[in-house]
PDB file of C-alpha atoms and ligand atoms in Angstrom:
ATOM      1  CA  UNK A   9     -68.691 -18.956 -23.792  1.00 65.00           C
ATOM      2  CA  UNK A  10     -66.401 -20.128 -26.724  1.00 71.00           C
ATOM      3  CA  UNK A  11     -62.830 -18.463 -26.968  1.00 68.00           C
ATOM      4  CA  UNK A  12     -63.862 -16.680 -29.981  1.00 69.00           C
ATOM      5  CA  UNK A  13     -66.512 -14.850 -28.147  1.00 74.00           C
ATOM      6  CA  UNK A  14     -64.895 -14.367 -25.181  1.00 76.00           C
ATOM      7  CA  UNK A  15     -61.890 -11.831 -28.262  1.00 81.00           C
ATOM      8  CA  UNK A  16     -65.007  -9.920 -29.605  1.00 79.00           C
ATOM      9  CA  UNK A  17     -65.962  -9.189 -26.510  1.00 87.00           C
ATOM     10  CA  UNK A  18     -62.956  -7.457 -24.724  1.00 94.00           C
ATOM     11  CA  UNK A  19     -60.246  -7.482 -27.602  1.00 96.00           C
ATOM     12  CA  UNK A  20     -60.476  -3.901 -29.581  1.00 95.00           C
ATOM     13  CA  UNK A  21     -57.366  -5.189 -32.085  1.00 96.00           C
ATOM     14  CA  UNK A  22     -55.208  -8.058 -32.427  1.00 96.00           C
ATOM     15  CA  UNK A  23     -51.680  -6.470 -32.439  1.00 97.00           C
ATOM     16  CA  UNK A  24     -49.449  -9.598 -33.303  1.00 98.00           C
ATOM     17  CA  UNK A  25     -51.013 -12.820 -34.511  1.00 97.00           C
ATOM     18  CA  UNK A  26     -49.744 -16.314 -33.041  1.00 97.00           C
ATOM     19  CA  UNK A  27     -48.047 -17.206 -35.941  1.00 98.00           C
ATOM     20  CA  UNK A  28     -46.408 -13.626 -35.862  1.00 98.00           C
ATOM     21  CA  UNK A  29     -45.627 -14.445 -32.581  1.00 98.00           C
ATOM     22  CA  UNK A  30     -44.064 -17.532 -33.256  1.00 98.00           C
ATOM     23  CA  UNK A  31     -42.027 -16.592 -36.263  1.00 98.00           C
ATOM     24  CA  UNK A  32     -40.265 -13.739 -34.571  1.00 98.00           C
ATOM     25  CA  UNK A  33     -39.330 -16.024 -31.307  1.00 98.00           C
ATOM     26  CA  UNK A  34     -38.324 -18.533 -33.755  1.00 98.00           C
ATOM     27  CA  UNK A  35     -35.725 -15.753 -35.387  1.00 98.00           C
ATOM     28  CA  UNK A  36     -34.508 -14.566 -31.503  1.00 98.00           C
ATOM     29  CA  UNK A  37     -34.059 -18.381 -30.865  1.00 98.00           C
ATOM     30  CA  UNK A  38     -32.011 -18.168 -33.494  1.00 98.00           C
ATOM     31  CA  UNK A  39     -30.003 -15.113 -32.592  1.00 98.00           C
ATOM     32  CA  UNK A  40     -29.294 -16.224 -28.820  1.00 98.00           C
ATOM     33  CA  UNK A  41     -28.136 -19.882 -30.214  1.00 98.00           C
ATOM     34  CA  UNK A  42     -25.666 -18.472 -32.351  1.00 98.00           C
ATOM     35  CA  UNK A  43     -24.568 -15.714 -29.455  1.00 98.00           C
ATOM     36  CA  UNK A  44     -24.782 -17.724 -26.573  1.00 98.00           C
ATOM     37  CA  UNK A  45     -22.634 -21.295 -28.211  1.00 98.00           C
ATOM     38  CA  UNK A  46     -20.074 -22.269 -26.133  1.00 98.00           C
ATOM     39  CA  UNK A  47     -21.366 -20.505 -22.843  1.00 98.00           C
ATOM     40  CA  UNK A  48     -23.212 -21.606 -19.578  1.00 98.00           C
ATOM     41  CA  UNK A  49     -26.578 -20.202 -20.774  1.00 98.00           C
ATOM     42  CA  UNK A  50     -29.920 -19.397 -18.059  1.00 98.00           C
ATOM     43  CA  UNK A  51     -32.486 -18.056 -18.751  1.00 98.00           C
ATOM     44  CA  UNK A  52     -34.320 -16.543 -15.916  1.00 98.00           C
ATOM     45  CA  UNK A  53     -37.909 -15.807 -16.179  1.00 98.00           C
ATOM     46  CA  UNK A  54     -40.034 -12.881 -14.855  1.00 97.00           C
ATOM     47  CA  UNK A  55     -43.445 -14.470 -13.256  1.00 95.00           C
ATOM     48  CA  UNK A  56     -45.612 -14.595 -14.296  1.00 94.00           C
ATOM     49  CA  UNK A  57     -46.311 -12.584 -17.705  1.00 94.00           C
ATOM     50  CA  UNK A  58     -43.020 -13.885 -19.040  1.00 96.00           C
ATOM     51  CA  UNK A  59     -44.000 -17.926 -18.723  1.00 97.00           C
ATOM     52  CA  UNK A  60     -45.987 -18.224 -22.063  1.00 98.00           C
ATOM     53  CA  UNK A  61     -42.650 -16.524 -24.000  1.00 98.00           C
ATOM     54  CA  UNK A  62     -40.348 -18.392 -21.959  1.00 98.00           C
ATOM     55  CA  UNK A  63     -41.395 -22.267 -22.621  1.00 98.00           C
ATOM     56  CA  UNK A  64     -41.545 -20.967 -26.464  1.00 98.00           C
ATOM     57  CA  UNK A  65     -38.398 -19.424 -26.707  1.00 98.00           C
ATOM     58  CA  UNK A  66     -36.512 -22.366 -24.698  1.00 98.00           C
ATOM     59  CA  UNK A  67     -38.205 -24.508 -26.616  1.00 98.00           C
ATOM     60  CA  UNK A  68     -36.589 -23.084 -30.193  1.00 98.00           C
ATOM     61  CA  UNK A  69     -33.241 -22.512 -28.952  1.00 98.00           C
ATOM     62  CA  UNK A  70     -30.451 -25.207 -30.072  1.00 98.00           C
ATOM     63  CA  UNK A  71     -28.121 -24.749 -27.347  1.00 98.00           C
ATOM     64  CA  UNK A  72     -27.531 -26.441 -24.139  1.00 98.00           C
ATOM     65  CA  UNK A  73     -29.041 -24.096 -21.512  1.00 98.00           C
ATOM     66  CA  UNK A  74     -31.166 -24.118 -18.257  1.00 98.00           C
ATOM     67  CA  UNK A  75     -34.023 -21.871 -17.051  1.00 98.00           C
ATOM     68  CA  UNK A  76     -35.057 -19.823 -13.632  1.00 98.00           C
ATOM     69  CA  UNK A  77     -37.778 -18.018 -12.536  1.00 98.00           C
ATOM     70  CA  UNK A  78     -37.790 -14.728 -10.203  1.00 97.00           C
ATOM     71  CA  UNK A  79     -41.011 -13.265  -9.171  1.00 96.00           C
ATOM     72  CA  UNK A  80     -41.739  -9.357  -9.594  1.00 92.00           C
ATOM     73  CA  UNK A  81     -45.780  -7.840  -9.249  1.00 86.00           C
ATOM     74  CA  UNK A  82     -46.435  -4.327  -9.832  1.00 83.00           C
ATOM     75  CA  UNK A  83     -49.579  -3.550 -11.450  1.00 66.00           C
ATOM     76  CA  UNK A  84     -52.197  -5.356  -9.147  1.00 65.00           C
ATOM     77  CA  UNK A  85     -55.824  -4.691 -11.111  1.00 67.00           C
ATOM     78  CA  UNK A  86     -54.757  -1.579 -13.195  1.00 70.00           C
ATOM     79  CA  UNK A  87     -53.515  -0.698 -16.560  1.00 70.00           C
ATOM     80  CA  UNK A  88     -50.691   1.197 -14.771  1.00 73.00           C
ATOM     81  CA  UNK A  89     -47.959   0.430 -13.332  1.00 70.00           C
ATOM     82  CA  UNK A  90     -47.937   1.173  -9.362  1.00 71.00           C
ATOM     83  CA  UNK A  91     -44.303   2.455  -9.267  1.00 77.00           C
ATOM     84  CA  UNK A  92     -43.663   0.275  -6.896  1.00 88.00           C
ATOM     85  CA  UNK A  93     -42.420  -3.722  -8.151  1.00 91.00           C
ATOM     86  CA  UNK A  94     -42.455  -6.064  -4.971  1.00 90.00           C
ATOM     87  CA  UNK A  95     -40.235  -9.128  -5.464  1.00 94.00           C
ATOM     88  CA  UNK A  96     -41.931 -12.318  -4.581  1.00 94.00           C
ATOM     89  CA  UNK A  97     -39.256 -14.904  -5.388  1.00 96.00           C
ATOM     90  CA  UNK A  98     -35.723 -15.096  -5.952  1.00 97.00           C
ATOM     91  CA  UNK A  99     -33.767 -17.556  -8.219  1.00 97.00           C
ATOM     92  CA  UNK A 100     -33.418 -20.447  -6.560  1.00 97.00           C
ATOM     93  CA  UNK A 101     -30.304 -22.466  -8.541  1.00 95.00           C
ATOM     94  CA  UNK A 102     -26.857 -21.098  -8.464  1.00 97.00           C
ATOM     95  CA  UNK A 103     -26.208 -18.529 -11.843  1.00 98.00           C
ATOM     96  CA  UNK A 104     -22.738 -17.710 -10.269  1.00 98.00           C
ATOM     97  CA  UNK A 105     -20.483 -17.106 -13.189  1.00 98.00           C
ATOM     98  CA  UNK A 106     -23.314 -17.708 -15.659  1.00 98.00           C
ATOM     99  CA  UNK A 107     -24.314 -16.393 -18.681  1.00 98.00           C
ATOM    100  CA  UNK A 108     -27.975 -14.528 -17.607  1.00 98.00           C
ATOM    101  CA  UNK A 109     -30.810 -13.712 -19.817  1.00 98.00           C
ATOM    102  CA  UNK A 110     -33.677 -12.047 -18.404  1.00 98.00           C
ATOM    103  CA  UNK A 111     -36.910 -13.266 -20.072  1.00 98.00           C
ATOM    104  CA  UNK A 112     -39.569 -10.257 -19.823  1.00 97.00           C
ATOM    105  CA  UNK A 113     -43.082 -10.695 -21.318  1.00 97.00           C
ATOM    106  CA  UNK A 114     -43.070  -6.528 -21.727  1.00 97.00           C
ATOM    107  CA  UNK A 115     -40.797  -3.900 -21.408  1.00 96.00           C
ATOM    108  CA  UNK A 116     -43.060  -0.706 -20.119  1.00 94.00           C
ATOM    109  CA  UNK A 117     -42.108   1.865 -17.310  1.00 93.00           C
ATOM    110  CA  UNK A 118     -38.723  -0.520 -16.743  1.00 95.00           C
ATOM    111  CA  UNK A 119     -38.945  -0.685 -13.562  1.00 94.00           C
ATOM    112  CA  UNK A 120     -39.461  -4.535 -13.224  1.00 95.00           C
ATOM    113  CA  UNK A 121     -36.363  -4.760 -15.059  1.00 97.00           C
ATOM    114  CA  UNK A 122     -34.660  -2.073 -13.224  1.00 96.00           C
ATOM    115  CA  UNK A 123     -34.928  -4.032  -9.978  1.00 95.00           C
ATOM    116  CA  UNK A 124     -34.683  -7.709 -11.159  1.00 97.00           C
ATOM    117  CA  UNK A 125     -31.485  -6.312 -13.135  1.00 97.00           C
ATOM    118  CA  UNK A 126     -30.411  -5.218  -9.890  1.00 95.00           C
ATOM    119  CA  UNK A 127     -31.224  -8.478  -7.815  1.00 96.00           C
ATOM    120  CA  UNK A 128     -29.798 -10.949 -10.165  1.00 97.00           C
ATOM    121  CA  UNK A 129     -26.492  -8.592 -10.109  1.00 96.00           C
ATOM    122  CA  UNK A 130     -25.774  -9.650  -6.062  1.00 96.00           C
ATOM    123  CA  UNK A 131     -25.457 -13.055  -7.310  1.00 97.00           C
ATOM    124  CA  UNK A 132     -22.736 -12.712  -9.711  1.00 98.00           C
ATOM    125  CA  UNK A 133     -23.516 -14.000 -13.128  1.00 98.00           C
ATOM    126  CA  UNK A 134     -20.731 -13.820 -15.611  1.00 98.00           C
ATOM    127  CA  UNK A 135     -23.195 -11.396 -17.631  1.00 98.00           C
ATOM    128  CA  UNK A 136     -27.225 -10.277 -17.675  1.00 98.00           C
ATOM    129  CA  UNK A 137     -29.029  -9.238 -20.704  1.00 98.00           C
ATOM    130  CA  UNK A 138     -32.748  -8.871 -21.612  1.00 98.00           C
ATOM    131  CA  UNK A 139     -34.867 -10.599 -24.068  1.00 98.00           C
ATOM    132  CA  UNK A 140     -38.491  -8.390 -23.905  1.00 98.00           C
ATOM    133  CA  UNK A 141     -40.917  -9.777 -26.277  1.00 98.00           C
ATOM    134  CA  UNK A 142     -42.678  -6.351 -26.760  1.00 98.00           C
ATOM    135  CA  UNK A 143     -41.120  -2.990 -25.833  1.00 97.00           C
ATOM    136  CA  UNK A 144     -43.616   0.161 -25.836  1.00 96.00           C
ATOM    137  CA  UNK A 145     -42.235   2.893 -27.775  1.00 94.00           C
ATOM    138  CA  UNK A 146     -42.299   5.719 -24.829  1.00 90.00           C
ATOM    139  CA  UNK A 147     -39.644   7.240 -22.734  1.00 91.00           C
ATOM    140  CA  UNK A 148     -38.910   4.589 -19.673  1.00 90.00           C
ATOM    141  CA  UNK A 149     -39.022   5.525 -16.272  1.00 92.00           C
ATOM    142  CA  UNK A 150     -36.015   3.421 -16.071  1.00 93.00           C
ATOM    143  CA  UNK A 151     -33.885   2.986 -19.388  1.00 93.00           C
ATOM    144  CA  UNK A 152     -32.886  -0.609 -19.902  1.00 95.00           C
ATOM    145  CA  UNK A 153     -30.404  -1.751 -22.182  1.00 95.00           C
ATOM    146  CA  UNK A 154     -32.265  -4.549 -24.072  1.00 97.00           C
ATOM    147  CA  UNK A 155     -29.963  -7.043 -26.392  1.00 98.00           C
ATOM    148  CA  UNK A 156     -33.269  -8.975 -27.533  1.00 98.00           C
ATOM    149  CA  UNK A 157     -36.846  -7.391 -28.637  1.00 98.00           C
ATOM    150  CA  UNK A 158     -39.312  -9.237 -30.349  1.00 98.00           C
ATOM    151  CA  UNK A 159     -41.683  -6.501 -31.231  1.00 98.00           C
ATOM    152  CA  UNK A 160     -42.103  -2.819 -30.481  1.00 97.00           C
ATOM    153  CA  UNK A 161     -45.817  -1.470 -30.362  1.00 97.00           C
ATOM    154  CA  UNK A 162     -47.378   1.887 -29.009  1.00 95.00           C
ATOM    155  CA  UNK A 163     -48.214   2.780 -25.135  1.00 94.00           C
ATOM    156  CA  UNK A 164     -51.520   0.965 -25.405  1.00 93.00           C
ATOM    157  CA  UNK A 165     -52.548  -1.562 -22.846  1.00 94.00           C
ATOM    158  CA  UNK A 166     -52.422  -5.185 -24.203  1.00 96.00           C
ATOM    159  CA  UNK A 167     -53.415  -8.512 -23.282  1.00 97.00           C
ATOM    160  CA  UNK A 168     -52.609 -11.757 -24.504  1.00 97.00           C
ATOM    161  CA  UNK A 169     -49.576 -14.410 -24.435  1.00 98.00           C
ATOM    162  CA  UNK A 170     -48.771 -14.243 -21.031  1.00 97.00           C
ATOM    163  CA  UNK A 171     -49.969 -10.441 -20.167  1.00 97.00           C
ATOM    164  CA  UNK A 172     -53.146 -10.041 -17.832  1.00 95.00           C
ATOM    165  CA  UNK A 173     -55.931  -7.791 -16.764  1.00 94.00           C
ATOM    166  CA  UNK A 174     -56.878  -8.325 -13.090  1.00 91.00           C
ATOM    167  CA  UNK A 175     -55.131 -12.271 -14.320  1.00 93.00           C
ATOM    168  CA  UNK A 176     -57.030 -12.479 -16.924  1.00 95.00           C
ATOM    169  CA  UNK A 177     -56.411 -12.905 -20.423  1.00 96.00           C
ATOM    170  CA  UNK A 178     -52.922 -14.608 -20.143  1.00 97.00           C
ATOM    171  CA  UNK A 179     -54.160 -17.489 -22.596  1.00 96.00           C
ATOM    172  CA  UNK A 180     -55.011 -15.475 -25.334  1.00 96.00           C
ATOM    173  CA  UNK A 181     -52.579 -17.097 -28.099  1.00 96.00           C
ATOM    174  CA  UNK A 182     -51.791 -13.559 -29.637  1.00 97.00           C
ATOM    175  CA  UNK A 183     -51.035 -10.193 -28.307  1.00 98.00           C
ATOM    176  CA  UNK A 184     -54.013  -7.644 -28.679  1.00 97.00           C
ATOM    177  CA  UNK A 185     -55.789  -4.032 -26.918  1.00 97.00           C
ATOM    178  CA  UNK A 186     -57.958  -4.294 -24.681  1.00 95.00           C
ATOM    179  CA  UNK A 187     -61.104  -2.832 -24.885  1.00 94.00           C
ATOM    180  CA  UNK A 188     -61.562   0.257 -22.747  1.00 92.00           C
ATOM    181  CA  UNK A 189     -64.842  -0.422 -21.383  1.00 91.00           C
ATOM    182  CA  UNK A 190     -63.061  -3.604 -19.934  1.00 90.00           C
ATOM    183  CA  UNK A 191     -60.775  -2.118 -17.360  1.00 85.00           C
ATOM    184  CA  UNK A 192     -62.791   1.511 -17.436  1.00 81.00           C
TER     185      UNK A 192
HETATM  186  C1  PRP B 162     -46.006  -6.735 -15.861  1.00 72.48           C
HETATM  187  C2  PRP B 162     -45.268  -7.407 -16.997  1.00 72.48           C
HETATM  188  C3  PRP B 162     -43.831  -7.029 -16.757  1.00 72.48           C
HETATM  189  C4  PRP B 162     -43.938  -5.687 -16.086  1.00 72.48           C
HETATM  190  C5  PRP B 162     -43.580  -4.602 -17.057  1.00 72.48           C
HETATM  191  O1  PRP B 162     -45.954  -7.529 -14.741  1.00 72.48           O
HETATM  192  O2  PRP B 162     -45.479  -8.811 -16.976  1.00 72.48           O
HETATM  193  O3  PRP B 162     -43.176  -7.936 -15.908  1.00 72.48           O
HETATM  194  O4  PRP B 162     -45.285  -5.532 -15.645  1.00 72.48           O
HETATM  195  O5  PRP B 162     -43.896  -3.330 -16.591  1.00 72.48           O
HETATM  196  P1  PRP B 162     -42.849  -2.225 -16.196  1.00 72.48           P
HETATM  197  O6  PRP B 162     -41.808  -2.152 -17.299  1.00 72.48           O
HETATM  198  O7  PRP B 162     -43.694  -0.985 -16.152  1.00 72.48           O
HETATM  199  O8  PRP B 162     -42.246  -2.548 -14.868  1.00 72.48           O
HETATM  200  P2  PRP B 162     -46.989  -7.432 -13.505  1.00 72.48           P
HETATM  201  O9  PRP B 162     -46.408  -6.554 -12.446  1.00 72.48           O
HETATM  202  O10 PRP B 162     -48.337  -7.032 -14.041  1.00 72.48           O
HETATM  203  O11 PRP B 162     -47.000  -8.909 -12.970  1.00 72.48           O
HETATM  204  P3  PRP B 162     -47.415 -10.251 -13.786  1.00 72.48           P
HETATM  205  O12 PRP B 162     -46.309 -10.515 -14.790  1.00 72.48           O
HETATM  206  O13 PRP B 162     -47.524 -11.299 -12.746  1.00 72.48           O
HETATM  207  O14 PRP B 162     -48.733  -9.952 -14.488  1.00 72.48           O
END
């Protein structure tokens, strides 16, 4: 099965186009360059939705900086969260003093951030922000204070660009809904 036919068949819209995509990480690139100059600058990764965003976004920004990852699951094969995030890896450099931010592939219930937030906090960073690609426009579970968001859409479940069904989908090179009959 080509890619094309493997969108008609369990994409119901695209949402945000690649180039979309890349235009608006090319303007938050931008943003954290120009507020980050002059600081020790990580960026620390969510696994594993956040990857796709993350090697983009590093990629576009002009500053010196470094990158981490931290591991957080909570959805297992559902649309919805479980409630529950389970941490599977910590950072594993030393972002003592640092200048922190988080890179999340979706801001939804919040409470992935909530406890990553909380996590990175024991080590001491000089500061932590959020950069969220998309943010759903609902009330949060947990509300997060995000400096950086690419793109605000509705509560719909999307795929695409780093988000999964069951794993699936990640590759997709935009952001689009997926098909009902997929996951129902
Ligand atoms: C997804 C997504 C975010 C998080 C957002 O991760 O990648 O990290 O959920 O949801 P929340 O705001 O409701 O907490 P998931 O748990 O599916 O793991 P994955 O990134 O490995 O797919």
């Amino acid at each position: 099965m080509s890619i094309k036919n493997l969108h008609q068949d369990v994409i119901e819209q695209v949402l945000i186009t690649s180039d979309n995509l890349q235009k608006r990480i090319a303007e938050l690139a931008k943003d954290i360059s120009k507020d980050y100059n002059g600081k020790e600058l990580v960026l620390i990764c969510i696994l594993k939705g956040g990857l796709y965003f993350l090697t983009d976004l590093s990629k576009k920004i002009t500053i010196p900086h470094t990158f981490d990852v931290v591991g957080a699951t909570s959805y297992g094969k559902s649309v919805r969260s479980t409630g529950h995030v389970v941490i599977t890896k910590d950072v594993s450099t030393d972002i003592r003093g640092k200048h922190i931010i988080i890179i999340e592939d979706i801001y939804d219930t919040g409470l992935t951030l909530k406890v990553v937030m909380d996590l990175l906090r024991v080590h001491n960073p000089a500061s932590v922000e959020v950069c969220a690609l998309i943010e759903k426009k609902k009330i949060h579970k947990e509300e997060i204070m995000i400096k950086y968001v690419g793109f605000e859409i509705e509560d719909e479940f999307v795929v695409g660009y780093g988000l999964d069904y069951d794993e699936k989908f990640r590759h997709f090179d935009f952001i689009g809904i997926l098909k009902k009959e997929v996951y129902l």
